[in-house]
mmCIF file of C-alpha atoms in Angstrom:
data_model
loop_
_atom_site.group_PDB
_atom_site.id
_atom_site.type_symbol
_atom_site.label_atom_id
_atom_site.label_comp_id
_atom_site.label_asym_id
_atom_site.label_seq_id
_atom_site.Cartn_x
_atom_site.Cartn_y
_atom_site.Cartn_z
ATOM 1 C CA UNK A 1 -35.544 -12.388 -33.579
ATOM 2 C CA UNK A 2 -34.954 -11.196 -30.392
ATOM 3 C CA UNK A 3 -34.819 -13.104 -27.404
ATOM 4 C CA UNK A 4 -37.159 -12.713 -24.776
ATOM 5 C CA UNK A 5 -35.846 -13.704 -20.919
ATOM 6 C CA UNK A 6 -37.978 -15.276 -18.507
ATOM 7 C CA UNK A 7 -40.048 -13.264 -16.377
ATOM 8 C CA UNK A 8 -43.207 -12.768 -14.387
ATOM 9 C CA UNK A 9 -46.446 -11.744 -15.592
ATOM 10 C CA UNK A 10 -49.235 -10.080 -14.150
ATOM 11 C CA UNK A 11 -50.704 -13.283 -14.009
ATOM 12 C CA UNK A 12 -47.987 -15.465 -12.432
ATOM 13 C CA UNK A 13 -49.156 -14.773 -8.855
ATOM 14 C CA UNK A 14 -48.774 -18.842 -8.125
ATOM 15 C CA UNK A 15 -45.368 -18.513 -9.208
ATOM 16 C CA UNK A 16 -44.363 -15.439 -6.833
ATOM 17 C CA UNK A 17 -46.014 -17.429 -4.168
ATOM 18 C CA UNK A 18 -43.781 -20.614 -4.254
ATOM 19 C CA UNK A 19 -40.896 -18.169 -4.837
ATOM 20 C CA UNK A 20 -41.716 -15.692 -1.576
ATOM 21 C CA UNK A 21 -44.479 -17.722 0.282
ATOM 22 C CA UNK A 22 -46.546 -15.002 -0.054
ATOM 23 C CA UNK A 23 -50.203 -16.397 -0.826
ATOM 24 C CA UNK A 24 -51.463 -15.017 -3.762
ATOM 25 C CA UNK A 25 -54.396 -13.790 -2.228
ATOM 26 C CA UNK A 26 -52.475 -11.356 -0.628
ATOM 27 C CA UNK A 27 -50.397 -9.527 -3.411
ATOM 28 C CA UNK A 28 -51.697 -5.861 -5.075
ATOM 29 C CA UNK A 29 -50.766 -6.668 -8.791
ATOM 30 C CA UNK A 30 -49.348 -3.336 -10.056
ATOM 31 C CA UNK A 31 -48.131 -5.275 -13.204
ATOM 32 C CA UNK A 32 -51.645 -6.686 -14.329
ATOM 33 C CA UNK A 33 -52.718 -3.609 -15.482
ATOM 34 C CA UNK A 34 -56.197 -4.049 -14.550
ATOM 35 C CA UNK A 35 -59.167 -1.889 -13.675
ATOM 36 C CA UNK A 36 -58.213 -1.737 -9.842
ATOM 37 C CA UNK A 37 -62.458 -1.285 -9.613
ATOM 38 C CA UNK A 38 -62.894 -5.099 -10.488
ATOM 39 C CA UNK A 39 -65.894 -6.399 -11.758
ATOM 40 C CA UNK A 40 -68.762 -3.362 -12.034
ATOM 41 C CA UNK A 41 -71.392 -3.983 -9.423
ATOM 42 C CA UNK A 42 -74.019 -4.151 -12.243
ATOM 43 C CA UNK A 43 -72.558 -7.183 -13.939
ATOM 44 C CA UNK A 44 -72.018 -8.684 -10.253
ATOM 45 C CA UNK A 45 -76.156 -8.214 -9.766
ATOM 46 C CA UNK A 46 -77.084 -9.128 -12.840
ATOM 47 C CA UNK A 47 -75.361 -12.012 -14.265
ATOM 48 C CA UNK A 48 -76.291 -14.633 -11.936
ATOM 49 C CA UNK A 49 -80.072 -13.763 -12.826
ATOM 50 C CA UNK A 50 -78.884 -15.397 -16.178
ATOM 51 C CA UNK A 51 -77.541 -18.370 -15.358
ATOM 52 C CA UNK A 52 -80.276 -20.569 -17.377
ATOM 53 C CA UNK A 53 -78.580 -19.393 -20.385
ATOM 54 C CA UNK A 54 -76.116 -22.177 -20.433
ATOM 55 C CA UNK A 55 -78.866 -24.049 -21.521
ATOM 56 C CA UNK A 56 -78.691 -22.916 -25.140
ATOM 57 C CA UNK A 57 -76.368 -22.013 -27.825
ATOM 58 C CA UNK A 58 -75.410 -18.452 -27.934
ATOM 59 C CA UNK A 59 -76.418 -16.892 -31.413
ATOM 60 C CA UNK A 60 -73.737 -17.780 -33.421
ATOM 61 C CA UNK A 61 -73.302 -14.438 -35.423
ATOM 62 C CA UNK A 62 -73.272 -12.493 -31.783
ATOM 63 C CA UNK A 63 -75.780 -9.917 -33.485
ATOM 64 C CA UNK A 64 -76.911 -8.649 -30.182
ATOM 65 C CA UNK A 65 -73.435 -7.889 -28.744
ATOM 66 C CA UNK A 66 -72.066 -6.843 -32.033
ATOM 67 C CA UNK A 67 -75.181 -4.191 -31.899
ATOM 68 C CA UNK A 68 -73.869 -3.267 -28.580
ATOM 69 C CA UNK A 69 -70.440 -2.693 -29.303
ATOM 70 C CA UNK A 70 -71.119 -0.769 -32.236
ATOM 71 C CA UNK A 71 -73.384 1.964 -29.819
ATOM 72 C CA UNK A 72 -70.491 1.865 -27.188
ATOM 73 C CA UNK A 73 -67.920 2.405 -30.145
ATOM 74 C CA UNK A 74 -70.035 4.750 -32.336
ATOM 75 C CA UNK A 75 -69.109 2.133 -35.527
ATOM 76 C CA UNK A 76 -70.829 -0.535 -37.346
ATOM 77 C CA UNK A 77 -71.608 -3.736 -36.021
ATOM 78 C CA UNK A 78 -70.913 -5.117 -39.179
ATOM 79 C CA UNK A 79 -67.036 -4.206 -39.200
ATOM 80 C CA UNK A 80 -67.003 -6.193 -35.226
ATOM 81 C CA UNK A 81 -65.464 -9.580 -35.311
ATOM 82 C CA UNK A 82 -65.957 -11.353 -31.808
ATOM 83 C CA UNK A 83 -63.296 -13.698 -30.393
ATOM 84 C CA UNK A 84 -62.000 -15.659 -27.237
ATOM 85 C CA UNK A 85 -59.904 -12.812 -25.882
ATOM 86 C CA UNK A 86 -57.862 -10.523 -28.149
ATOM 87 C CA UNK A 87 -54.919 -13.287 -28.099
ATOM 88 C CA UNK A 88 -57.230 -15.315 -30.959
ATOM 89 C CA UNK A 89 -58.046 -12.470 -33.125
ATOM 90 C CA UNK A 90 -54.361 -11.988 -33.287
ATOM 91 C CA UNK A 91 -53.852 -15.404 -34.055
ATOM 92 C CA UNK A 92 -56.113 -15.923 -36.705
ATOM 93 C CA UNK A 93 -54.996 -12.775 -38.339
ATOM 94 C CA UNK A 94 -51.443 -13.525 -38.780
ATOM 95 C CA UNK A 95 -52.346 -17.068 -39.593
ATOM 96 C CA UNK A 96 -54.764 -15.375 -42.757
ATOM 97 C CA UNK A 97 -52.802 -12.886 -43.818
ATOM 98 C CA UNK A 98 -49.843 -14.919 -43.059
ATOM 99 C CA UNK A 99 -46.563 -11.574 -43.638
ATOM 100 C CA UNK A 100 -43.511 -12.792 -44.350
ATOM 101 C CA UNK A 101 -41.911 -9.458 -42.501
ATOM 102 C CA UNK A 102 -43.560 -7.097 -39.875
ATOM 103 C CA UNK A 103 -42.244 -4.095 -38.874
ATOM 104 C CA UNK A 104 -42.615 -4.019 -34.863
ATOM 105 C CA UNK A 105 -42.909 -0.849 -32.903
ATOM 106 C CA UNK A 106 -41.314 -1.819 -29.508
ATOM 107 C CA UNK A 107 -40.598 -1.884 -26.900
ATOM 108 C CA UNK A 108 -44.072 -3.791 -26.835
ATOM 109 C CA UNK A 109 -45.645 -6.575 -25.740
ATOM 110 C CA UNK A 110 -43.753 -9.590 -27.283
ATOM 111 C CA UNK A 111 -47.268 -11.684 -28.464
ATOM 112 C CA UNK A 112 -47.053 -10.396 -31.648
ATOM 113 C CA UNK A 113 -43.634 -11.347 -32.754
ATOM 114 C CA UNK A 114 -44.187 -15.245 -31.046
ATOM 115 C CA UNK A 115 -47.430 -15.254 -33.306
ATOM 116 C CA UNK A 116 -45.954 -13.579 -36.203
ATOM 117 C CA UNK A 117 -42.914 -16.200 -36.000
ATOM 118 C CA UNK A 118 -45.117 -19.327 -35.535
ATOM 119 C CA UNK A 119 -46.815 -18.283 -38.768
ATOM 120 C CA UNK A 120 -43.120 -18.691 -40.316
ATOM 121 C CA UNK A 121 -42.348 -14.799 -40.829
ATOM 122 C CA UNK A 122 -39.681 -12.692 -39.366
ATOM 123 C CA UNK A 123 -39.909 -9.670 -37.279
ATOM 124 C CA UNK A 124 -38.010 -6.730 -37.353
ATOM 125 C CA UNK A 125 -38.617 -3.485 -34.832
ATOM 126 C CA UNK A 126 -38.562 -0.129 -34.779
ATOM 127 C CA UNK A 127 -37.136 0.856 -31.141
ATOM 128 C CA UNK A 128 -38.577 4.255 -29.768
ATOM 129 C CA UNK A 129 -35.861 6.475 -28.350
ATOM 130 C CA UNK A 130 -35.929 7.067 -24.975
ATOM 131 C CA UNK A 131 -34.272 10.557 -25.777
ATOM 132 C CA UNK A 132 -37.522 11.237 -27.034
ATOM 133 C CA UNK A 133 -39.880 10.092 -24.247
ATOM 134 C CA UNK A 134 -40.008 6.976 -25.865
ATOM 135 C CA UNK A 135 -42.998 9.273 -28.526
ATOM 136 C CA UNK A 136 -43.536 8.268 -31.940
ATOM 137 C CA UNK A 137 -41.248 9.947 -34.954
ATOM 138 C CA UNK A 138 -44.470 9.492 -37.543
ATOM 139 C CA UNK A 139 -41.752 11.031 -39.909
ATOM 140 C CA UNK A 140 -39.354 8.882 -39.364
ATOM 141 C CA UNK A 141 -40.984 5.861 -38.694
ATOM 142 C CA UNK A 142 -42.927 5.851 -42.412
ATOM 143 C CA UNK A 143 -39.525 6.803 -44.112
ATOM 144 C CA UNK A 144 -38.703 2.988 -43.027
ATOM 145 C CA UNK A 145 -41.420 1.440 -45.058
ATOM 146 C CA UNK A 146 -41.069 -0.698 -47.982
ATOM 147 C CA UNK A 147 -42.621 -2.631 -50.048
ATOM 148 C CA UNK A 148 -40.477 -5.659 -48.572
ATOM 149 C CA UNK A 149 -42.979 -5.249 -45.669
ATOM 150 C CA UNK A 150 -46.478 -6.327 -45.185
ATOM 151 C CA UNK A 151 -47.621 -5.809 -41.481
ATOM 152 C CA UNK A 152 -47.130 -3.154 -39.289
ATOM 153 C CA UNK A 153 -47.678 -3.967 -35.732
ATOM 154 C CA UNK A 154 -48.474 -1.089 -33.297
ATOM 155 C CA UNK A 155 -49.839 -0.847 -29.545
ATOM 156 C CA UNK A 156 -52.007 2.103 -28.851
ATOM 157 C CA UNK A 157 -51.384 3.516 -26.338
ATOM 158 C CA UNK A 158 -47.975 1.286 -25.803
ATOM 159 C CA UNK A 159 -47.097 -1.455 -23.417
ATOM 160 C CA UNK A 160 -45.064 -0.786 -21.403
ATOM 161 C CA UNK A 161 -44.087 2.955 -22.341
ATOM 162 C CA UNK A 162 -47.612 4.599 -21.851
ATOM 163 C CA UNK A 163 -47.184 6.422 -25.104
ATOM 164 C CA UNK A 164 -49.942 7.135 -27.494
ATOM 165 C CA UNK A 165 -50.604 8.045 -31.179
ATOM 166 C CA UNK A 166 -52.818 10.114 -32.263
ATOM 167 C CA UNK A 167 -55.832 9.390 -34.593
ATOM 168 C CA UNK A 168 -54.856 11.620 -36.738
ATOM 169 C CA UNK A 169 -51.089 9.881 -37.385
ATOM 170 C CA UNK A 170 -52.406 6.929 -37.562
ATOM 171 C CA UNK A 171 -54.368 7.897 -40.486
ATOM 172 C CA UNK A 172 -51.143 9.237 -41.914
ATOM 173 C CA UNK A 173 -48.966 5.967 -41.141
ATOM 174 C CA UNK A 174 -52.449 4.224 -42.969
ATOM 175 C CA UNK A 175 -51.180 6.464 -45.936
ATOM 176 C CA UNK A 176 -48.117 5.125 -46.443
ATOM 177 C CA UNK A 177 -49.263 1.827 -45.349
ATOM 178 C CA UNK A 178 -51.565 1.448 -48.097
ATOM 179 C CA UNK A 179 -49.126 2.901 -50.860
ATOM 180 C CA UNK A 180 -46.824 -0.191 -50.147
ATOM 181 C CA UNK A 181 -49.498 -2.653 -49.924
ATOM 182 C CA UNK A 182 -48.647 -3.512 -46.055
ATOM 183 C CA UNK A 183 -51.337 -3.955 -43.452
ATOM 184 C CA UNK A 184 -51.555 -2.258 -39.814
ATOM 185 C CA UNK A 185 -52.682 -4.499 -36.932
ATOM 186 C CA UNK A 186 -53.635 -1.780 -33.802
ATOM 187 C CA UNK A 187 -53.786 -3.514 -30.537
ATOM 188 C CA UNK A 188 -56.140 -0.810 -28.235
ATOM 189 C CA UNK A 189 -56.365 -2.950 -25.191
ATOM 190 C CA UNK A 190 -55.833 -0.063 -23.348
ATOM 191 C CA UNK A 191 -57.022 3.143 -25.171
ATOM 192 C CA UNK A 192 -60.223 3.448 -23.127
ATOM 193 C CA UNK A 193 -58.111 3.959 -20.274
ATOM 194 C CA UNK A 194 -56.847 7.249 -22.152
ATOM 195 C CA UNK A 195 -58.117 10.865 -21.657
ATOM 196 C CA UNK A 196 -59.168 11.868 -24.765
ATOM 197 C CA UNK A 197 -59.981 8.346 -26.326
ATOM 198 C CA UNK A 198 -61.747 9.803 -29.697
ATOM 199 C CA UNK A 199 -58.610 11.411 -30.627
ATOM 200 C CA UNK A 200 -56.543 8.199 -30.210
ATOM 201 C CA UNK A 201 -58.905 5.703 -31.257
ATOM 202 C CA UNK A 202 -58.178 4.189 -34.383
ATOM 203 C CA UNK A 203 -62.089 2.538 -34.780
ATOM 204 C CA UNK A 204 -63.253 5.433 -37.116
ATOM 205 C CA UNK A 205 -60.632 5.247 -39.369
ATOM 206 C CA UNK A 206 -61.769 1.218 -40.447
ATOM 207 C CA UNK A 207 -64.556 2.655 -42.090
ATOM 208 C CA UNK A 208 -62.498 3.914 -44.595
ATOM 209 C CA UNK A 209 -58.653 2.195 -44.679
ATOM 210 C CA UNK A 210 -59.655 -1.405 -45.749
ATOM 211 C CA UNK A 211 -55.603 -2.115 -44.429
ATOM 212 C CA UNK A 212 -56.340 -2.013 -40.655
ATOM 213 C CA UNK A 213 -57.577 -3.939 -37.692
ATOM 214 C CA UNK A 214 -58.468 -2.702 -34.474
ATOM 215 C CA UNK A 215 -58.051 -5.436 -31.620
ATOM 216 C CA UNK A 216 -59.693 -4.167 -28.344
ATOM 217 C CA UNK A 217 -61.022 -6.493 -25.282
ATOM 218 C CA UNK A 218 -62.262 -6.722 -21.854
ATOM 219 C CA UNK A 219 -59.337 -7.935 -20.063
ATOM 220 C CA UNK A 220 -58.019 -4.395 -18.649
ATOM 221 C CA UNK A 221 -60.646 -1.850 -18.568
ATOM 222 C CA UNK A 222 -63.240 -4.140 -17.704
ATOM 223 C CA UNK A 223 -61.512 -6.173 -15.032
ATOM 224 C CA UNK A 224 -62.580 -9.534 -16.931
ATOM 225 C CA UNK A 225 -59.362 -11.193 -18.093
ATOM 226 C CA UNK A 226 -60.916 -14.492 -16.908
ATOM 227 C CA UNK A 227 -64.054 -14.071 -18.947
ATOM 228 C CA UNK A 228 -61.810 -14.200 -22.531
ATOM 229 C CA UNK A 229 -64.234 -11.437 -24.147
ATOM 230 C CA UNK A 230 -62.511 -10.013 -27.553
ATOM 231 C CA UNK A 231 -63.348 -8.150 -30.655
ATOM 232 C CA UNK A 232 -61.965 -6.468 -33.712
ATOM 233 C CA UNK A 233 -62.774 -3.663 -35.804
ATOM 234 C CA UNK A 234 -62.160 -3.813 -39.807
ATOM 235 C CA UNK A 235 -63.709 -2.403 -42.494
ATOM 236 C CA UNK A 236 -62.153 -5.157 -44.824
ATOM 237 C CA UNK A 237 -65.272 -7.486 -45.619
ATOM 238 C CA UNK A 238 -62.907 -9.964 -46.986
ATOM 239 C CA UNK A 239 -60.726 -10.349 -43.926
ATOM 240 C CA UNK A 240 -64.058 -10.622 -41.930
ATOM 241 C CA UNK A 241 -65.217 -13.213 -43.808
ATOM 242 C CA UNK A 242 -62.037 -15.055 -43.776
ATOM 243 C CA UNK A 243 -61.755 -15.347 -39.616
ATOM 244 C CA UNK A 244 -65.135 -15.902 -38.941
ATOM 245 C CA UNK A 245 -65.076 -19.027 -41.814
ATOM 246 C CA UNK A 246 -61.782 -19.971 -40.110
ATOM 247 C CA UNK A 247 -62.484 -19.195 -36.561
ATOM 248 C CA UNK A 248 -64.512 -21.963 -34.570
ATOM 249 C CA UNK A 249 -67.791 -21.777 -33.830
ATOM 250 C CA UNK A 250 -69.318 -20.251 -30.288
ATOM 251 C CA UNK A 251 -65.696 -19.691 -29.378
ATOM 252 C CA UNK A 252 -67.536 -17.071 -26.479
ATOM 253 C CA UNK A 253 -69.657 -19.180 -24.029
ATOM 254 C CA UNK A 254 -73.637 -17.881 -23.963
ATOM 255 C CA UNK A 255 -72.735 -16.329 -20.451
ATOM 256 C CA UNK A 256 -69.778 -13.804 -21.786
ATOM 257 C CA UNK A 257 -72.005 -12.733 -24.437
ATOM 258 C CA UNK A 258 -75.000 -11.342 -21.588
ATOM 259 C CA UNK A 259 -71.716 -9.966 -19.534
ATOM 260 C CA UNK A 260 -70.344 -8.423 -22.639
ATOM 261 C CA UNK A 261 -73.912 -6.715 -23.217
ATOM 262 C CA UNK A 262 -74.090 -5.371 -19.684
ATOM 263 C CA UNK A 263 -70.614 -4.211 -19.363
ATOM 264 C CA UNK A 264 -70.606 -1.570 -22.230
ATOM 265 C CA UNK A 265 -73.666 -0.722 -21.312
ATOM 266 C CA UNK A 266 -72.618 0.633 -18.009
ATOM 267 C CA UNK A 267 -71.926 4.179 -18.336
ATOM 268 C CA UNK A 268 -71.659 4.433 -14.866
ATOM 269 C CA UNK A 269 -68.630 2.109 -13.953
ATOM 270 C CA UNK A 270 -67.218 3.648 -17.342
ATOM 271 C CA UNK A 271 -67.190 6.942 -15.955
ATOM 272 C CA UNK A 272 -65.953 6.014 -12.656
ATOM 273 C CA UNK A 273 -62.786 3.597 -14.061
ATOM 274 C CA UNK A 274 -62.018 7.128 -16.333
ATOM 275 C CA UNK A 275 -61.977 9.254 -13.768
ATOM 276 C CA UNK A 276 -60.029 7.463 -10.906
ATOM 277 C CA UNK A 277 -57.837 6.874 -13.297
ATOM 278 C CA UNK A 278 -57.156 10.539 -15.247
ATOM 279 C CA UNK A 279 -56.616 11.901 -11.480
ATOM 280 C CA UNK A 280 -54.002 8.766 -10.322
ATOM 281 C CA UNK A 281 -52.225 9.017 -13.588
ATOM 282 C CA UNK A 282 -51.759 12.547 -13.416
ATOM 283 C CA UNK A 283 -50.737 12.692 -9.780
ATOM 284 C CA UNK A 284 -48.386 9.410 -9.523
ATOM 285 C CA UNK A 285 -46.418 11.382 -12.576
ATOM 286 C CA UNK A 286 -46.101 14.523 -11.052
ATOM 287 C CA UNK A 287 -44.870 12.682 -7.985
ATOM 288 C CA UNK A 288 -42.401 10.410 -9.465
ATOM 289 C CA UNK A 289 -41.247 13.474 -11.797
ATOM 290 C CA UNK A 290 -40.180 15.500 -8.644
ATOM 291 C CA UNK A 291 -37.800 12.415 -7.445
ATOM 292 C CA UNK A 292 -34.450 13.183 -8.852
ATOM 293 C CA UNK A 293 -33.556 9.137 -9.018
ATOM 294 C CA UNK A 294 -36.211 8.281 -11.517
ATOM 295 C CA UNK A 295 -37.696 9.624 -14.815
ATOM 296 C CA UNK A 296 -40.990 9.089 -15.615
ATOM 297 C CA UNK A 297 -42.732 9.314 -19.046
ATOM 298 C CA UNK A 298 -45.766 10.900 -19.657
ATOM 299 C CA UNK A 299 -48.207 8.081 -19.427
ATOM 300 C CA UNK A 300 -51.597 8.092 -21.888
ATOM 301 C CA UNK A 301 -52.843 4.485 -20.382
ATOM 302 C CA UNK A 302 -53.202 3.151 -17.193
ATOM 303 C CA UNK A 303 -49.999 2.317 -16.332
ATOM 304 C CA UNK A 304 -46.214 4.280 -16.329
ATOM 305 C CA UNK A 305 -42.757 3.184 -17.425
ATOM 306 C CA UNK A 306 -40.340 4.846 -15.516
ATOM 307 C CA UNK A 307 -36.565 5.036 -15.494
ATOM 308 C CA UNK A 308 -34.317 4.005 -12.373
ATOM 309 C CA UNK A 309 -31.307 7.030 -12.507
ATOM 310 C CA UNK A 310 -29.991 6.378 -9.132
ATOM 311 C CA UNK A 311 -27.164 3.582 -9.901
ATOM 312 C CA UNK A 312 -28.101 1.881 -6.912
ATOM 313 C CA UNK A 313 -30.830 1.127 -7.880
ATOM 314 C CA UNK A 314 -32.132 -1.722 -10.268
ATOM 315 C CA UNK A 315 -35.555 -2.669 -11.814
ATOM 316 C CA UNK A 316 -34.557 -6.680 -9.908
ATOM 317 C CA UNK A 317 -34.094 -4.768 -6.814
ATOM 318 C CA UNK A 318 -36.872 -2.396 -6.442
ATOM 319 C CA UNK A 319 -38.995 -5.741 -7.605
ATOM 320 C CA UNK A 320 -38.050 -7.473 -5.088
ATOM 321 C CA UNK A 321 -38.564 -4.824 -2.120
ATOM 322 C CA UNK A 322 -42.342 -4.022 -3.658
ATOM 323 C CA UNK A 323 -43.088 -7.940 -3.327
ATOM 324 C CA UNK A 324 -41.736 -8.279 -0.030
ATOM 325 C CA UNK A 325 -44.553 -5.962 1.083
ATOM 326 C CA UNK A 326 -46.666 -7.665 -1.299
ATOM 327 C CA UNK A 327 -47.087 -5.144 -4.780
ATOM 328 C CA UNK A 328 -46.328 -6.724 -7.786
ATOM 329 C CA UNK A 329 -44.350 -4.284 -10.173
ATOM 330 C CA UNK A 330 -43.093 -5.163 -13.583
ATOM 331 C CA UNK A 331 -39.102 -5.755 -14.021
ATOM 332 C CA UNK A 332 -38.910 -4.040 -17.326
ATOM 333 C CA UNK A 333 -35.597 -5.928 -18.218
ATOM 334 C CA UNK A 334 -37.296 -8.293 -20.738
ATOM 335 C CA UNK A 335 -38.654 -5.984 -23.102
ATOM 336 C CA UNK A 336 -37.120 -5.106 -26.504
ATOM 337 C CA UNK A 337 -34.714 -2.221 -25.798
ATOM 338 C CA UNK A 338 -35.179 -2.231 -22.029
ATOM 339 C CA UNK A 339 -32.635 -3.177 -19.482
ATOM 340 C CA UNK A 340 -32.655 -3.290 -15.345
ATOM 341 C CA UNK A 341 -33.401 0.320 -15.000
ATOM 342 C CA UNK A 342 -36.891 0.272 -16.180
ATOM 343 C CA UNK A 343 -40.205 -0.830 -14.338
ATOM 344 C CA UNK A 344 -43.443 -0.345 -15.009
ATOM 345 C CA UNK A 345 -46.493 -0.178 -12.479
ATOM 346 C CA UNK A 346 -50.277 0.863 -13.044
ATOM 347 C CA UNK A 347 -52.797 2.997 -10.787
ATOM 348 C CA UNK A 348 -54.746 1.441 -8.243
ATOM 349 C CA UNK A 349 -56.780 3.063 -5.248
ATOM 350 C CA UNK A 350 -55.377 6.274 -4.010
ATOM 351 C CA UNK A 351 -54.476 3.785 -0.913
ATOM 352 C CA UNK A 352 -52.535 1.368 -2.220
ATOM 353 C CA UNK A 353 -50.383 3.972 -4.763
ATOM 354 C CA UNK A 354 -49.523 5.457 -1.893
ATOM 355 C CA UNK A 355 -48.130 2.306 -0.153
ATOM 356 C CA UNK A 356 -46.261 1.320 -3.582
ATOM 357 C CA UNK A 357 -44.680 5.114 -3.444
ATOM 358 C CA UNK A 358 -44.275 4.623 0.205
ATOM 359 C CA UNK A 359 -42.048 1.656 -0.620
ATOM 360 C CA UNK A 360 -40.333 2.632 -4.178
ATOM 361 C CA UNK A 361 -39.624 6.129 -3.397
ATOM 362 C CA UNK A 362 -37.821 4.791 0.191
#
């Protein structure tokens, strides 16, 4: 297993305040990776109008956001599994199916392997080459695969390299996936951040691989990390039936469920987030591109990894000068196959990515 170093999160703002004295109120989070439009206006109007609903159970079976889902996902409600936030779909996953070995595609976020391991497996990874943008080798990837495997993890598009895979490699990894009897877990927290979701989107293909699961929430592209909104997509009735038998009951609160239904319902907020960030996204890379002391890779979410080439400079360094002008920026060192010359930011407002190039690109 490898070891993970300490580090700050997106969400460790209390931490970088008793560190700098820099009240937390103050700091631009690059390194959250969340919709920098916050909550849509239309679930700031409308959810206080349904505050009586804490009076009463949700519906346990969450038909009516399950319904809702489906439409905003084009797939059937009866392949959506709700949960508290992403993090316990992955956990009751690994604790049903319960693999022995997973084959990791990092660098990634480390969740999976800390889940995988308190389940009692092992982990092992399959490092993207930076030589190669950091872009999946589909060829070379499924000529690893064994039958001595029986997950495959894979974040699409990745954290923290930006990279995506296609729809239509996924359904060939699925291929060879299903012809060793091993099981792909797809975390898309961030895919609806991407330009052309339906060809990355992995959601279609449940309805007919019966080996994958599709974890998506409303964390990111929502701006609701507090409100601990998650779902999965399978096609696998048996695995459905498994995690909602094992799962507790009303794990979402009768308030996320109305916020849920309003939020993929907003078309309007959903086109705004897409296009602020399409235009950032392509602009920040063409700007950092032009900078001979960094490298930037082409970024499909809403965030970029990019490489420090300037020896002066270090991923602890340029950390520190962003939080001294309060931005947040992720120190890249701790992930898999990373070391101090990598950081990782996302897009905000036009204004503040200027300030953060302002300030990196000094």
């Amino acid at each position: 297993m490898i070891e993970h170093k300490d580090h700050f999160h997106g969400s460790d703002l209390e931490k970088i305040e008793q560190i700098y004295g820099i009240k937390k109120e103050e700091i631009t989070s690059f390194s959250a990776n969340v919709n920098p439009l916050g909550v849509s206006s239309l679930l700031r109007e409308s959810l206080a109008s349904h505050i009586d609903a804490i009076t009463a159970y949700p519906d346990r079976e969450y038909a009516s956001l399950r319904k809702c889902i489906g439409t905003y996902l084009d797939a059937d409600p009866g392949h959506i599994i709700m949960g508290n936030g992403s993090t316990e779909l992955i956990s009751l996953f690994i604790q049903i199916e319960h693999p022995q070995k997973a084959l990791i595609i990092g660098p990634t976020y480390s969740e999976y392997e800390r889940e995988i391991a308190l389940g009692g497996g092992t982990c092992l990874y399959y490092p993207l080459k930076e030589e190669q943008n950091f872009a999946l080798d589909a060829k070379d990837f499924t000529s690893q695969l064994n039958e001595s495997i029986d997950l495959v993890v894979i974040c699409n598009p990745n954290n923290p390299t930006s990279g995506a895979v296609s729809q239509n490699t996924m359904r060939k990894i699925l291929d060879v996936c299903k012809q060793h009897d091993i099981f792909v877990m797809v975390d898309e927290t961030y895919v609806e951040f991407a330009d052309r979701v339906s060809e990355i989107t992995s959601v279609p293909l449940a309805a007919y691989y019966n080996n994958i699961i599709i974890l998506r929430g409303t964390s990111k592209f929502f701006a609701a990390p507090g409100l601990r909104l998650g779902y999965a997509v399978t096609g696998n009735q048996d695995l459905i039936k498994a995690i909602n038998t094992r799962k507790n009951p009303w794990t979402i609160n009768s308030l996320a469920v109305i916020a849920g239904e309003i939020m993929f319902r907003d078309s309007s907020y959903i086109a705004k987030t897409r296009k602020l960030i399409a235009g950032e996204r392509s602009r920040i890379y063409e700007r950092i591109s032009k900078d001979s002391r960094f490298k930037a890779y082409p970024p499909s979410g809403n965030f970029m990894l990019v490489r420090l080439l300037d020896d002066a400079l270090t991923s602890n360094a340029l950390f520190d000068r962003a939080i001294r002008e309060k931005m947040m920026i992720r120190d890249c060192s701790t992930f898999p196959f990373l070391d101090n010359k990598y950081i990782r930011f996302c897009f905000m407002t036009p204004e503040m990515n200027d300030k953060l190039l302002c300030c990196l690109l000094a």
